[in-house]
Amino acid sequence: MSTTEENRPAGEAGGEAARAGRPAAADPELTALYRDIEAAGLRPLWTITEQLLTPTPRPRAVPWLWRAADLRPLAERAIRLVPVERGGERRVLSLTNPGLGGQPYAAGTLWGALQCLGPRETAPAHRHTPGAIRFVTEGEGVWTTVDGDACDMRPGDLVLTPGGAWHDHANGGDGHMYWFDGLDLPMIEALDAIFFEPHPELRQPVVGEHNRSEREFRDGGGTPGDTMVAGAVRGPLDPNPSELLVYRWAETDARLTELAAASDEPLVSLEFTNPRSGASVLPTLSCGMHRVRPGGAARPVRRSGNRIYVVFRGEGHTVLDGRRFDWTAGDMFVVPSWVAEEHHSAAGADLFSLGDDPVLRALGVYREERSPAAQEVTGVFG
Ligand code: 1HN
């Protein structure tokens, strides 16, 4: 690059001010340049480089935790007071990250929420481009119908509603039911690719017996080993969602037990996979389950991309960038990109996770970093 008279900053002292967009008062030409750049609808990159190109990710979302003790009674009151109807579509309380300026998102790329249904209620059938997953925390009697396949839901089950699939939730029982909803909605919104369509009927027709995808998978010779991997998916990427729509807790639990027996790590993890390709369950979202061994203290790890955790069983705490987040069953917390996380549990615990990492991997921008030393705890959340 050449340094000519034209682009050399005017004098030593003036250079820094000029780059920062703070023209020295004595330089009317530079003042006029910045005024005219702004008036032309332009921004000079040299004044904003450092805020755009940060050494590591600076997510606007902050580490945060929502307690079951708050979520659960509010959902119960909503069941009593707010009907589930067309227009509103769903009785859902969204995890709203205080770093995101009031947007109803848990993190910049992820929607997380608690959804609930009362006795005999139906959340109306619709479809949209964002993909979703459900992780059941409590209750029974609800099935989610996905393109005609009624998938029964029980605690610990994972149910997929891929982008574009018709879906409704029906409670055929007399109890209340609660589950975690995770969606790629903020990501699809950022891509300006939201499409939504209500189904002409409240409930779409159910085709045949319940749990068709599960039965077809079994009848085709599929085994639980095809539905999850130890650790996390590293290999294939798949633009298609899994055709298997339900991952049952009994199988997840059995696999975690097996993994824990075969290792002395403080934490064992599995990721649910698309059995056809071995990729993540949806092209945009990964789902995992993590068992913290009694007395377990996992080593810190940071990853690019966002994650939401749902505490399924047990209690413990997670250290996020030096702050301790205490949790118990039903709590939900978010780990924004590149925040160091470290899980602990005295009596053992099971955590469900939702991540956006398939997208980062597809784009070649995924990174993770492990550290051998526990973080120093300098604060406590809440
Ligand atoms: C949705 O369709 C569901 O189908 C849940 O249960 C949560 C959040 C935003 C947009 C669509 C559901 C949602 C959603």
mmCIF file of C-alpha atoms and ligand atoms in Angstrom:
data_model
loop_
_atom_site.group_PDB
_atom_site.id
_atom_site.type_symbol
_atom_site.label_atom_id
_atom_site.label_comp_id
_atom_site.label_asym_id
_atom_site.label_seq_id
_atom_site.Cartn_x
_atom_site.Cartn_y
_atom_site.Cartn_z
ATOM 1 C CA MET A 1 0.000 0.000 0.000
ATOM 2 C CA SER A 2 1.324 3.435 -0.855
ATOM 3 C CA THR A 3 1.248 6.384 1.481
ATOM 4 C CA THR A 4 0.424 9.425 -0.557
ATOM 5 C CA GLU A 5 -0.157 13.003 0.497
ATOM 6 C CA GLU A 6 -3.936 12.448 0.072
ATOM 7 C CA ASN A 7 -4.421 9.549 2.456
ATOM 8 C CA ARG A 8 -1.802 10.353 5.047
ATOM 9 C CA PRO A 9 -3.499 11.685 8.191
ATOM 10 C CA ALA A 10 -2.948 15.378 8.781
ATOM 11 C CA GLY A 11 -0.147 15.376 11.339
ATOM 12 C CA GLU A 12 0.693 12.943 14.150
ATOM 13 C CA ALA A 13 -1.901 14.140 16.674
ATOM 14 C CA GLY A 14 -4.594 14.535 14.069
ATOM 15 C CA GLY A 15 -4.188 10.954 12.754
ATOM 16 C CA GLU A 16 -5.736 9.107 15.646
ATOM 17 C CA ALA A 17 -8.611 11.541 15.944
ATOM 18 C CA ALA A 18 -9.217 11.354 12.213
ATOM 19 C CA ARG A 19 -9.371 7.545 12.251
ATOM 20 C CA ALA A 20 -11.750 7.644 15.191
ATOM 21 C CA GLY A 21 -14.074 9.932 13.294
ATOM 22 C CA ARG A 22 -13.280 12.764 15.676
ATOM 23 C CA PRO A 23 -11.724 15.341 13.408
ATOM 24 C CA ALA A 24 -9.484 17.792 15.164
ATOM 25 C CA ALA A 25 -11.468 20.979 15.641
ATOM 26 C CA ALA A 26 -8.891 22.777 13.601
ATOM 27 C CA ASP A 27 -9.548 20.682 10.506
ATOM 28 C CA PRO A 28 -12.674 21.952 8.771
ATOM 29 C CA GLU A 29 -12.031 19.796 5.685
ATOM 30 C CA LEU A 30 -12.060 16.585 7.711
ATOM 31 C CA THR A 31 -15.161 17.702 9.616
ATOM 32 C CA ALA A 32 -16.869 18.287 6.276
ATOM 33 C CA LEU A 33 -15.753 14.875 5.013
ATOM 34 C CA TYR A 34 -17.370 13.026 7.963
ATOM 35 C CA ARG A 35 -20.525 15.112 7.660
ATOM 36 C CA ASP A 36 -20.812 14.388 3.943
ATOM 37 C CA ILE A 37 -20.076 10.659 4.399
ATOM 38 C CA GLU A 38 -22.905 10.409 6.931
ATOM 39 C CA ALA A 39 -25.268 12.485 4.778
ATOM 40 C CA ALA A 40 -24.592 10.116 1.851
ATOM 41 C CA GLY A 41 -25.744 7.126 3.946
ATOM 42 C CA LEU A 42 -22.230 5.754 4.407
ATOM 43 C CA ARG A 43 -20.083 4.718 7.360
ATOM 44 C CA PRO A 44 -16.288 4.818 7.296
ATOM 45 C CA LEU A 45 -15.079 1.347 8.292
ATOM 46 C CA TRP A 46 -11.882 2.716 9.822
ATOM 47 C CA THR A 47 -13.946 4.237 12.671
ATOM 48 C CA ILE A 48 -15.771 0.987 13.535
ATOM 49 C CA THR A 49 -13.317 -1.803 12.714
ATOM 50 C CA GLU A 50 -12.692 -2.717 16.332
ATOM 51 C CA GLN A 51 -16.365 -3.043 17.223
ATOM 52 C CA LEU A 52 -17.024 -5.208 14.147
ATOM 53 C CA LEU A 53 -13.980 -7.445 14.246
ATOM 54 C CA THR A 54 -13.700 -8.512 17.863
ATOM 55 C CA PRO A 55 -10.926 -10.945 18.787
ATOM 56 C CA THR A 56 -13.570 -13.429 20.006
ATOM 57 C CA PRO A 57 -17.402 -13.514 19.736
ATOM 58 C CA ARG A 58 -19.256 -10.797 21.669
ATOM 59 C CA PRO A 59 -22.849 -12.026 21.779
ATOM 60 C CA ARG A 60 -25.427 -9.475 22.906
ATOM 61 C CA ALA A 61 -27.221 -12.227 24.850
ATOM 62 C CA VAL A 62 -25.909 -12.720 28.370
ATOM 63 C CA PRO A 63 -25.656 -15.916 30.435
ATOM 64 C CA TRP A 64 -29.047 -16.235 32.135
ATOM 65 C CA LEU A 65 -31.199 -18.696 34.034
ATOM 66 C CA TRP A 66 -34.975 -19.054 34.370
ATOM 67 C CA ARG A 67 -36.155 -20.975 37.409
ATOM 68 C CA ALA A 68 -38.860 -23.638 37.336
ATOM 69 C CA ALA A 69 -40.081 -22.021 40.568
ATOM 70 C CA ASP A 70 -40.994 -18.938 38.497
ATOM 71 C CA LEU A 71 -41.876 -20.570 35.167
ATOM 72 C CA ARG A 72 -44.109 -23.333 36.444
ATOM 73 C CA PRO A 73 -46.630 -21.313 38.524
ATOM 74 C CA LEU A 74 -46.907 -18.690 35.760
ATOM 75 C CA ALA A 75 -47.652 -21.407 33.204
ATOM 76 C CA GLU A 76 -50.283 -22.848 35.540
ATOM 77 C CA ARG A 77 -51.939 -19.441 35.926
ATOM 78 C CA ALA A 78 -51.873 -19.032 32.134
ATOM 79 C CA ILE A 79 -53.615 -22.432 31.751
ATOM 80 C CA ARG A 80 -56.358 -21.163 34.060
ATOM 81 C CA LEU A 81 -56.748 -17.708 32.487
ATOM 82 C CA VAL A 82 -55.683 -17.797 28.823
ATOM 83 C CA PRO A 83 -57.339 -20.067 26.237
ATOM 84 C CA VAL A 84 -55.291 -21.567 23.411
ATOM 85 C CA GLU A 85 -56.799 -20.190 20.225
ATOM 86 C CA ARG A 86 -56.200 -19.348 16.583
ATOM 87 C CA GLY A 87 -54.139 -16.205 16.183
ATOM 88 C CA GLY A 88 -52.240 -16.622 19.454
ATOM 89 C CA GLU A 89 -51.719 -20.266 18.442
ATOM 90 C CA ARG A 90 -49.756 -21.429 21.464
ATOM 91 C CA ARG A 91 -49.619 -20.999 25.240
ATOM 92 C CA VAL A 92 -45.895 -20.414 25.411
ATOM 93 C CA LEU A 93 -43.694 -18.387 27.775
ATOM 94 C CA SER A 94 -40.526 -17.401 25.921
ATOM 95 C CA LEU A 95 -37.168 -17.181 27.647
ATOM 96 C CA THR A 96 -36.322 -13.525 27.111
ATOM 97 C CA ASN A 97 -32.644 -12.740 27.372
ATOM 98 C CA PRO A 98 -32.112 -9.324 28.999
ATOM 99 C CA GLY A 99 -29.182 -8.629 26.653
ATOM 100 C CA LEU A 100 -31.413 -8.649 23.576
ATOM 101 C CA GLY A 101 -33.320 -5.413 24.134
ATOM 102 C CA GLY A 102 -36.720 -7.005 24.777
ATOM 103 C CA GLN A 103 -36.717 -9.463 21.864
ATOM 104 C CA PRO A 104 -38.390 -12.724 22.971
ATOM 105 C CA TYR A 105 -35.263 -14.794 22.325
ATOM 106 C CA ALA A 106 -33.050 -16.802 24.670
ATOM 107 C CA ALA A 107 -30.007 -16.052 22.511
ATOM 108 C CA GLY A 108 -29.277 -14.303 19.233
ATOM 109 C CA THR A 109 -29.980 -17.460 17.221
ATOM 110 C CA LEU A 110 -32.247 -19.533 19.490
ATOM 111 C CA TRP A 111 -35.800 -19.448 20.761
ATOM 112 C CA GLY A 112 -36.423 -21.273 24.023
ATOM 113 C CA ALA A 113 -39.697 -21.477 25.929
ATOM 114 C CA LEU A 114 -41.997 -23.365 28.242
ATOM 115 C CA GLN A 115 -45.195 -24.519 26.563
ATOM 116 C CA CYS A 116 -48.213 -25.935 28.392
ATOM 117 C CA LEU A 117 -51.603 -27.439 27.652
ATOM 118 C CA GLY A 118 -54.557 -28.035 29.965
ATOM 119 C CA PRO A 119 -56.990 -30.976 29.852
ATOM 120 C CA ARG A 120 -58.413 -31.756 26.381
ATOM 121 C CA GLU A 121 -56.888 -28.645 24.808
ATOM 122 C CA THR A 122 -55.471 -28.415 21.289
ATOM 123 C CA ALA A 123 -52.802 -26.010 20.079
ATOM 124 C CA PRO A 124 -53.960 -25.416 16.484
ATOM 125 C CA ALA A 125 -52.270 -26.935 13.432
ATOM 126 C CA HIS A 126 -49.923 -24.713 11.453
ATOM 127 C CA ARG A 127 -46.604 -24.789 9.647
ATOM 128 C CA HIS A 128 -43.684 -22.402 9.324
ATOM 129 C CA THR A 129 -40.145 -22.287 8.014
ATOM 130 C CA PRO A 130 -38.470 -22.273 11.446
ATOM 131 C CA GLY A 131 -37.748 -25.767 12.747
ATOM 132 C CA ALA A 132 -38.588 -26.795 16.299
ATOM 133 C CA ILE A 133 -37.865 -29.433 18.892
ATOM 134 C CA ARG A 134 -39.812 -30.323 22.044
ATOM 135 C CA PHE A 135 -38.252 -31.760 25.151
ATOM 136 C CA VAL A 136 -40.899 -32.948 27.610
ATOM 137 C CA THR A 137 -40.415 -31.952 31.229
ATOM 138 C CA GLU A 138 -43.667 -32.955 32.895
ATOM 139 C CA GLY A 139 -47.040 -34.624 32.374
ATOM 140 C CA GLU A 140 -48.566 -37.038 29.926
ATOM 141 C CA GLY A 141 -51.485 -37.381 27.543
ATOM 142 C CA VAL A 142 -50.281 -34.990 24.823
ATOM 143 C CA TRP A 143 -49.320 -35.968 21.319
ATOM 144 C CA THR A 144 -47.820 -33.705 18.683
ATOM 145 C CA THR A 145 -49.013 -34.511 15.190
ATOM 146 C CA VAL A 146 -46.330 -33.891 12.552
ATOM 147 C CA ASP A 147 -47.509 -34.217 8.944
ATOM 148 C CA GLY A 148 -50.175 -36.717 10.004
ATOM 149 C CA ASP A 149 -47.973 -38.689 12.415
ATOM 150 C CA ALA A 150 -49.245 -38.395 15.995
ATOM 151 C CA CYS A 151 -46.192 -38.584 18.276
ATOM 152 C CA ASP A 152 -46.997 -39.399 21.907
ATOM 153 C CA MET A 153 -45.051 -37.308 24.404
ATOM 154 C CA ARG A 154 -43.786 -38.344 27.819
ATOM 155 C CA PRO A 155 -41.209 -36.844 30.175
ATOM 156 C CA GLY A 156 -37.676 -37.005 28.791
ATOM 157 C CA ASP A 157 -38.829 -37.590 25.208
ATOM 158 C CA LEU A 158 -37.527 -35.450 22.352
ATOM 159 C CA VAL A 159 -39.992 -34.711 19.536
ATOM 160 C CA LEU A 160 -39.061 -32.980 16.283
ATOM 161 C CA THR A 161 -41.216 -30.682 14.184
ATOM 162 C CA PRO A 162 -38.964 -29.893 11.205
ATOM 163 C CA GLY A 163 -39.357 -26.598 9.359
ATOM 164 C CA GLY A 164 -42.243 -26.781 6.883
ATOM 165 C CA ALA A 165 -44.045 -29.653 8.636
ATOM 166 C CA TRP A 166 -47.678 -29.246 9.733
ATOM 167 C CA HIS A 167 -47.889 -29.588 13.494
ATOM 168 C CA ASP A 168 -50.429 -29.345 16.293
ATOM 169 C CA HIS A 169 -50.423 -30.438 19.920
ATOM 170 C CA ALA A 170 -53.420 -32.228 21.416
ATOM 171 C CA ASN A 171 -54.000 -33.120 25.041
ATOM 172 C CA GLY A 172 -56.160 -36.238 25.135
ATOM 173 C CA GLY A 173 -55.944 -36.475 28.915
ATOM 174 C CA ASP A 174 -57.157 -34.695 32.037
ATOM 175 C CA GLY A 175 -53.830 -33.408 33.297
ATOM 176 C CA HIS A 176 -51.603 -30.447 32.613
ATOM 177 C CA MET A 177 -48.609 -30.966 30.386
ATOM 178 C CA TYR A 178 -45.385 -28.965 30.113
ATOM 179 C CA TRP A 179 -42.495 -29.069 27.696
ATOM 180 C CA PHE A 180 -39.539 -27.059 26.475
ATOM 181 C CA ASP A 181 -39.811 -25.616 22.961
ATOM 182 C CA GLY A 182 -36.610 -24.833 21.080
ATOM 183 C CA LEU A 183 -36.648 -23.164 17.670
ATOM 184 C CA ASP A 184 -34.218 -21.683 15.154
ATOM 185 C CA LEU A 185 -36.669 -18.776 14.757
ATOM 186 C CA PRO A 186 -34.189 -15.915 15.371
ATOM 187 C CA MET A 187 -31.810 -17.436 12.827
ATOM 188 C CA ILE A 188 -34.502 -17.790 10.172
ATOM 189 C CA GLU A 189 -35.691 -14.270 10.976
ATOM 190 C CA ALA A 190 -32.141 -12.939 10.525
ATOM 191 C CA LEU A 191 -32.136 -14.601 7.108
ATOM 192 C CA ASP A 192 -35.458 -12.877 6.278
ATOM 193 C CA ALA A 193 -36.949 -16.280 5.533
ATOM 194 C CA ILE A 194 -39.999 -16.530 7.836
ATOM 195 C CA PHE A 195 -43.094 -18.042 6.250
ATOM 196 C CA PHE A 196 -46.130 -19.078 8.304
ATOM 197 C CA GLU A 197 -49.409 -20.735 7.386
ATOM 198 C CA PRO A 198 -52.364 -21.861 9.511
ATOM 199 C CA HIS A 199 -53.895 -25.259 8.678
ATOM 200 C CA PRO A 200 -57.542 -25.073 7.530
ATOM 201 C CA GLU A 201 -58.530 -27.301 10.472
ATOM 202 C CA LEU A 202 -57.827 -26.996 14.171
ATOM 203 C CA ARG A 203 -56.314 -30.488 14.202
ATOM 204 C CA GLN A 204 -54.829 -31.974 11.072
ATOM 205 C CA PRO A 205 -55.998 -35.518 10.313
ATOM 206 C CA VAL A 206 -53.973 -38.251 12.017
ATOM 207 C CA VAL A 207 -52.938 -40.930 9.527
ATOM 208 C CA GLY A 208 -53.078 -44.462 10.986
ATOM 209 C CA GLU A 209 -51.755 -45.452 14.391
ATOM 210 C CA HIS A 210 -49.781 -43.082 16.579
ATOM 211 C CA ASN A 211 -45.958 -42.981 16.391
ATOM 212 C CA ARG A 212 -45.614 -43.950 12.740
ATOM 213 C CA SER A 213 -42.056 -42.659 12.235
ATOM 214 C CA GLU A 214 -40.919 -44.619 15.265
ATOM 215 C CA ARG A 215 -42.581 -47.833 14.066
ATOM 216 C CA GLU A 216 -41.262 -47.493 10.540
ATOM 217 C CA PHE A 217 -37.781 -46.924 11.913
ATOM 218 C CA ARG A 218 -37.982 -50.109 14.036
ATOM 219 C CA ASP A 219 -39.578 -52.157 11.246
ATOM 220 C CA GLY A 220 -36.759 -51.036 8.947
ATOM 221 C CA GLY A 221 -34.234 -52.534 11.378
ATOM 222 C CA GLY A 222 -33.300 -49.269 13.128
ATOM 223 C CA THR A 223 -31.878 -49.564 16.645
ATOM 224 C CA PRO A 224 -31.289 -47.020 19.420
ATOM 225 C CA GLY A 225 -27.622 -47.084 18.416
ATOM 226 C CA ASP A 226 -28.586 -45.329 15.180
ATOM 227 C CA THR A 227 -30.293 -42.467 17.001
ATOM 228 C CA MET A 228 -27.496 -41.046 19.144
ATOM 229 C CA VAL A 229 -23.721 -40.779 19.331
ATOM 230 C CA ALA A 230 -21.404 -40.394 22.292
ATOM 231 C CA GLY A 231 -20.133 -36.838 22.627
ATOM 232 C CA ALA A 232 -21.231 -34.626 19.767
ATOM 233 C CA VAL A 233 -21.723 -35.005 16.021
ATOM 234 C CA ARG A 234 -18.507 -34.022 14.277
ATOM 235 C CA GLY A 235 -18.857 -35.615 10.877
ATOM 236 C CA PRO A 236 -21.694 -35.412 8.433
ATOM 237 C CA LEU A 237 -23.894 -32.414 7.746
ATOM 238 C CA ASP A 238 -27.316 -32.995 6.271
ATOM 239 C CA PRO A 239 -29.676 -30.383 4.821
ATOM 240 C CA ASN A 240 -32.583 -32.747 5.583
ATOM 241 C CA PRO A 241 -34.237 -33.209 8.954
ATOM 242 C CA SER A 242 -34.463 -36.616 10.585
ATOM 243 C CA GLU A 243 -37.418 -38.716 9.422
ATOM 244 C CA LEU A 244 -37.519 -40.272 12.873
ATOM 245 C CA LEU A 245 -39.531 -37.728 14.862
ATOM 246 C CA VAL A 246 -39.344 -39.153 18.405
ATOM 247 C CA TYR A 247 -36.422 -40.060 20.659
ATOM 248 C CA ARG A 248 -37.620 -41.861 23.780
ATOM 249 C CA TRP A 249 -36.286 -41.209 27.237
ATOM 250 C CA ALA A 250 -35.909 -44.927 28.077
ATOM 251 C CA GLU A 251 -33.359 -45.251 25.266
ATOM 252 C CA THR A 252 -31.587 -42.018 26.106
ATOM 253 C CA ASP A 253 -31.361 -43.031 29.751
ATOM 254 C CA ALA A 254 -30.043 -46.498 28.877
ATOM 255 C CA ARG A 255 -27.362 -45.014 26.616
ATOM 256 C CA LEU A 256 -26.264 -42.502 29.252
ATOM 257 C CA THR A 257 -26.031 -45.303 31.810
ATOM 258 C CA GLU A 258 -23.864 -47.291 29.397
ATOM 259 C CA LEU A 259 -21.618 -44.316 28.671
ATOM 260 C CA ALA A 260 -21.233 -43.516 32.370
ATOM 261 C CA ALA A 261 -20.317 -47.146 33.127
ATOM 262 C CA ALA A 262 -17.643 -47.142 30.449
ATOM 263 C CA SER A 263 -15.935 -43.925 31.531
ATOM 264 C CA ASP A 264 -14.751 -42.134 34.633
ATOM 265 C CA GLU A 265 -15.301 -38.669 33.208
ATOM 266 C CA PRO A 266 -17.285 -36.307 35.472
ATOM 267 C CA LEU A 267 -19.726 -35.711 32.597
ATOM 268 C CA VAL A 268 -20.900 -37.951 29.779
ATOM 269 C CA SER A 269 -22.719 -36.562 26.751
ATOM 270 C CA LEU A 270 -24.618 -37.864 23.794
ATOM 271 C CA GLU A 271 -26.078 -36.148 20.779
ATOM 272 C CA PHE A 272 -29.280 -37.252 19.085
ATOM 273 C CA THR A 273 -28.742 -37.988 15.403
ATOM 274 C CA ASN A 274 -30.602 -38.258 12.155
ATOM 275 C CA PRO A 275 -30.427 -42.067 11.789
ATOM 276 C CA ARG A 276 -30.227 -41.889 8.011
ATOM 277 C CA SER A 277 -27.088 -39.693 7.884
ATOM 278 C CA GLY A 278 -25.653 -39.522 11.394
ATOM 279 C CA ALA A 279 -26.011 -35.717 11.241
ATOM 280 C CA SER A 280 -27.757 -33.444 13.750
ATOM 281 C CA VAL A 281 -31.513 -33.997 14.167
ATOM 282 C CA LEU A 282 -32.400 -30.841 12.217
ATOM 283 C CA PRO A 283 -30.163 -29.021 9.742
ATOM 284 C CA THR A 284 -30.113 -25.973 12.019
ATOM 285 C CA LEU A 285 -30.346 -27.471 15.507
ATOM 286 C CA SER A 286 -28.486 -30.035 17.567
ATOM 287 C CA CYS A 287 -29.925 -31.759 20.625
ATOM 288 C CA GLY A 288 -27.923 -33.488 23.326
ATOM 289 C CA MET A 289 -28.263 -35.064 26.729
ATOM 290 C CA HIS A 290 -25.611 -34.783 29.426
ATOM 291 C CA ARG A 291 -25.237 -36.760 32.645
ATOM 292 C CA VAL A 292 -23.204 -35.209 35.427
ATOM 293 C CA ARG A 293 -21.909 -37.996 37.625
ATOM 294 C CA PRO A 294 -22.520 -37.655 41.397
ATOM 295 C CA GLY A 295 -19.734 -35.429 42.681
ATOM 296 C CA GLY A 296 -18.898 -34.597 39.070
ATOM 297 C CA ALA A 297 -17.142 -31.379 38.127
ATOM 298 C CA ALA A 298 -16.709 -31.069 34.378
ATOM 299 C CA ARG A 299 -13.694 -29.273 32.888
ATOM 300 C CA PRO A 300 -14.454 -25.857 31.383
ATOM 301 C CA VAL A 301 -15.224 -25.607 27.696
ATOM 302 C CA ARG A 302 -16.177 -22.691 25.444
ATOM 303 C CA ARG A 303 -17.788 -22.993 22.033
ATOM 304 C CA SER A 304 -18.809 -20.647 19.278
ATOM 305 C CA GLY A 305 -22.577 -20.709 18.859
ATOM 306 C CA ASN A 306 -25.332 -20.573 21.467
ATOM 307 C CA ARG A 307 -26.748 -23.267 23.709
ATOM 308 C CA ILE A 308 -29.790 -23.605 25.919
ATOM 309 C CA TYR A 309 -29.855 -26.170 28.730
ATOM 310 C CA VAL A 310 -32.934 -27.674 30.371
ATOM 311 C CA VAL A 311 -32.388 -29.402 33.699
ATOM 312 C CA PHE A 312 -34.295 -32.671 33.473
ATOM 313 C CA ARG A 313 -33.288 -34.421 36.694
ATOM 314 C CA GLY A 314 -31.250 -33.569 39.760
ATOM 315 C CA GLU A 315 -29.629 -30.381 40.910
ATOM 316 C CA GLY A 316 -26.253 -28.730 40.731
ATOM 317 C CA HIS A 317 -24.607 -25.648 39.334
ATOM 318 C CA THR A 318 -22.840 -24.417 36.240
ATOM 319 C CA VAL A 319 -20.037 -21.871 36.266
ATOM 320 C CA LEU A 320 -20.402 -19.497 33.308
ATOM 321 C CA ASP A 321 -17.491 -17.096 32.804
ATOM 322 C CA GLY A 322 -16.732 -17.185 36.521
ATOM 323 C CA ARG A 323 -20.324 -16.825 37.758
ATOM 324 C CA ARG A 324 -22.120 -19.682 39.509
ATOM 325 C CA PHE A 325 -25.630 -20.543 38.308
ATOM 326 C CA ASP A 326 -27.403 -22.895 40.748
ATOM 327 C CA TRP A 327 -30.069 -25.041 39.182
ATOM 328 C CA THR A 328 -32.653 -27.724 39.857
ATOM 329 C CA ALA A 329 -35.087 -29.806 37.769
ATOM 330 C CA GLY A 330 -37.151 -27.709 35.348
ATOM 331 C CA ASP A 331 -34.743 -24.744 35.337
ATOM 332 C CA MET A 332 -33.502 -23.514 31.965
ATOM 333 C CA PHE A 333 -30.342 -21.555 31.241
ATOM 334 C CA VAL A 334 -28.542 -20.137 28.252
ATOM 335 C CA VAL A 335 -24.850 -20.206 27.440
ATOM 336 C CA PRO A 336 -24.110 -17.588 24.781
ATOM 337 C CA SER A 337 -21.297 -18.038 22.300
ATOM 338 C CA TRP A 338 -17.761 -18.348 23.709
ATOM 339 C CA VAL A 339 -18.835 -18.240 27.375
ATOM 340 C CA ALA A 340 -16.807 -20.780 29.383
ATOM 341 C CA GLU A 341 -19.108 -23.399 30.930
ATOM 342 C CA GLU A 342 -18.444 -25.961 33.619
ATOM 343 C CA HIS A 343 -21.120 -28.230 35.101
ATOM 344 C CA HIS A 344 -21.130 -29.568 38.675
ATOM 345 C CA SER A 345 -23.494 -31.795 40.627
ATOM 346 C CA ALA A 346 -23.088 -33.331 44.068
ATOM 347 C CA ALA A 347 -25.816 -35.973 43.650
ATOM 348 C CA GLY A 348 -25.827 -36.295 39.854
ATOM 349 C CA ALA A 349 -28.001 -34.645 37.213
ATOM 350 C CA ASP A 350 -29.258 -34.923 33.636
ATOM 351 C CA LEU A 351 -29.234 -31.883 31.343
ATOM 352 C CA PHE A 352 -30.831 -31.555 27.921
ATOM 353 C CA SER A 353 -29.148 -29.163 25.479
ATOM 354 C CA LEU A 354 -30.162 -27.356 22.321
ATOM 355 C CA GLY A 355 -27.509 -25.779 20.091
ATOM 356 C CA ASP A 356 -27.115 -23.946 16.797
ATOM 357 C CA ASP A 357 -23.738 -25.553 16.065
ATOM 358 C CA PRO A 358 -24.857 -27.453 12.909
ATOM 359 C CA VAL A 359 -25.128 -24.082 11.193
ATOM 360 C CA LEU A 360 -21.704 -22.957 12.403
ATOM 361 C CA ARG A 361 -20.191 -26.259 11.291
ATOM 362 C CA ALA A 362 -21.863 -26.044 7.888
ATOM 363 C CA LEU A 363 -20.326 -22.599 7.431
ATOM 364 C CA GLY A 364 -16.908 -23.607 8.705
ATOM 365 C CA VAL A 365 -16.928 -21.184 11.658
ATOM 366 C CA TYR A 366 -17.398 -23.573 14.577
ATOM 367 C CA ARG A 367 -14.694 -23.547 17.269
ATOM 368 C CA GLU A 368 -14.296 -24.951 20.728
ATOM 369 C CA GLU A 369 -11.646 -24.660 23.365
ATOM 370 C CA ARG A 370 -11.176 -26.796 26.471
ATOM 371 C CA SER A 371 -9.309 -25.804 29.554
ATOM 372 C CA PRO A 372 -7.895 -28.168 32.174
ATOM 373 C CA ALA A 373 -8.258 -25.771 35.101
ATOM 374 C CA ALA A 374 -11.551 -25.030 36.867
ATOM 375 C CA GLN A 375 -12.680 -21.427 36.705
ATOM 376 C CA GLU A 376 -12.378 -19.159 39.693
ATOM 377 C CA VAL A 377 -15.875 -18.363 40.918
ATOM 378 C CA THR A 378 -16.236 -14.612 41.428
ATOM 379 C CA GLY A 379 -20.024 -14.247 41.627
ATOM 380 C CA VAL A 380 -23.372 -16.003 41.933
ATOM 381 C CA PHE A 381 -26.362 -15.503 39.633
ATOM 382 C CA GLY A 382 -29.669 -14.313 41.061
HETATM 383 C C1 1HN B 1 -44.523 -22.750 17.507
HETATM 384 O O1 1HN B 1 -45.111 -23.072 16.358
HETATM 385 C C2 1HN B 1 -44.619 -23.591 18.593
HETATM 386 O O2 1HN B 1 -45.729 -25.307 17.404
HETATM 387 C C3 1HN B 1 -44.007 -23.274 19.767
HETATM 388 O O3 1HN B 1 -45.653 -25.456 19.511
HETATM 389 C C4 1HN B 1 -43.306 -22.115 19.908
HETATM 390 C C5 1HN B 1 -42.495 -20.058 18.957
HETATM 391 C C6 1HN B 1 -42.402 -19.201 17.925
HETATM 392 C C7 1HN B 1 -42.993 -19.494 16.735
HETATM 393 C C8 1HN B 1 -43.695 -20.662 16.560
HETATM 394 C C9 1HN B 1 -45.378 -24.866 18.495
HETATM 395 C C10 1HN B 1 -43.199 -21.233 18.836
HETATM 396 C C11 1HN B 1 -43.810 -21.548 17.623
#
